[in-house]
């Protein structure tokens, strides 16, 4: 197991995974350069739906690599990690794009489906399209949380042929064992804060989906859902071809198939991530030689805030994109 690639130390005034997670999301500095601006393209999907893809407007050479970032649950190009990665890309002359999973760009998608943690067919279609549109650029891809699990599932499914699409992939704070992550987020403080936050976004979107497609699921049962297990059982699992939540969490998890990956892959997980129990993380014996594991003791869930300036405030989150981005660039 490799720790040396990202020697992260949390600021002394942010002890614990929850503080590091929440500060990074709510109060951290995301960019050193200008705030990123985006050009949005709408891509029609093979099943007559659409996704919205945001491409950063900063300059990059025509042959510079393209970094594609897949966001996490209910994330977008406005998420703090997406802004920080855009800043890294601008500073290093890379083209940068954030494809939104269906329904995450601010406009509800048309089809009777949304997105899920094992959506590797969607990842495949998106990466193929990027490769077609940017034939002169080397492609590298990173995924955060849900997006990272889906990206690793894709790399495992593709095996040797993944290298025809990308040079390297990275998963950041991904619940590679979805059952362990799903149960962790449904308990105690996590349930009070994070579960409530996710459901506050996911339930209204699901109800709009029901207006689009009457009879898709039981409205009253969904309104009664109090955790992600219950939500996934009623909505995510049946809409995406899974029997129920246990079937979804089992078949969509990347951890059991990480050994099938044949392209350089990085899995970064903080040991104090409140969503991802350290006991559930993969070991070197489980992943094979193509996968690098970075498992620092601190960082929280997509946190990794760093002290900045003489006083150590307000803190920034560029260190993690720098470390992950430079690791990816080593494989071009």
Steps between C-alpha positions, in 0.01 A plus 500: 500500500639838400464801729792701367315639199282722717653582836200689635486659845179668613510849657516473880177694532305244294515176699301204372339387177175693536672835559734441205207400277268786593762777503620401153147498362374817667787738572818409314679693228460307174720684250819706490449628146183662360171331580439241226245574230329236290367432155203265518421246231195276490573146383215278387531149640451176302166446679355839396582680822768764565785600726659842541879523475686802639839572343731748672567810290865551599759470224677171424723395211325297229698186589486547879341215699129510586408431863141376539349517850197291599322660798354340810145446624296811417820681399567726201761728345426739789612248766806615694716215367400572137600866538830398662574252219416766240750728671764224489428441130531871417829528692641199312371578151255209483160496335236417761141378487228399746227281347189512718324179583137504391292752690798666672552803274202697631251361250314172538585240238225343287540125542349289783848455648751712689857392585661256739829392656567222251402689184799377298308488169440874535868557584596299191273699269624831642869410469449373144340831408785700654753287311316562172472875559863541613704257287824694554481501880604231745206425732531466878198459727424545868184428693392629838306278742213342297666611175825333601332168577325508162829587325683211670212266407545616140877441506445151643231414243718619211813315610777530240289720270473783755840621382352571155285764667706645788861509620412484871208529743459609862226452759485750786322414827289241320286250693649204313298272731157658462333298775758611757465863388122483480467366855755751635316801359172377649615514862548759774640840405527394136128431485414831666719710272609332176203268440259788560698722261505241220131411537406871498633509144418149380138467614366812319679388182348154531153652543549707183604180325171345618307794345683430172434126520186425708505164677880475501510434876290529817486871589397456862765238566768730354383790717539271801863411411733604783834374371680415176424129541126569486535756218714264292254215561208701360671711235864440404500120495178424307549785251843374401441127472583383852273283712533701821756700702716200601512386136591853386765556765652157431506512119594868468797491743845534344697333781435137393622569144796733559739212422362499141629853430776510238557876470690712756244576774519689829262458794531777759307454825550675833487259792275744692242542221161503678328338199756227426605277792875436500429131559325482161791638296685274257840356590793468258432125474146572375580746222778368278809679372324762287326664797678740736347552846544827686341476846611796715376516859329838459290684243136410561267453202637701207635742758879525528493869601841665535605794717578805290679822588664612822197439719406171336162630381279481302649177368491361146429167330745512209747249652293192416438594132871583470606159633243301300545709186878464497466124559275475195739710290786264581325236290468700177 
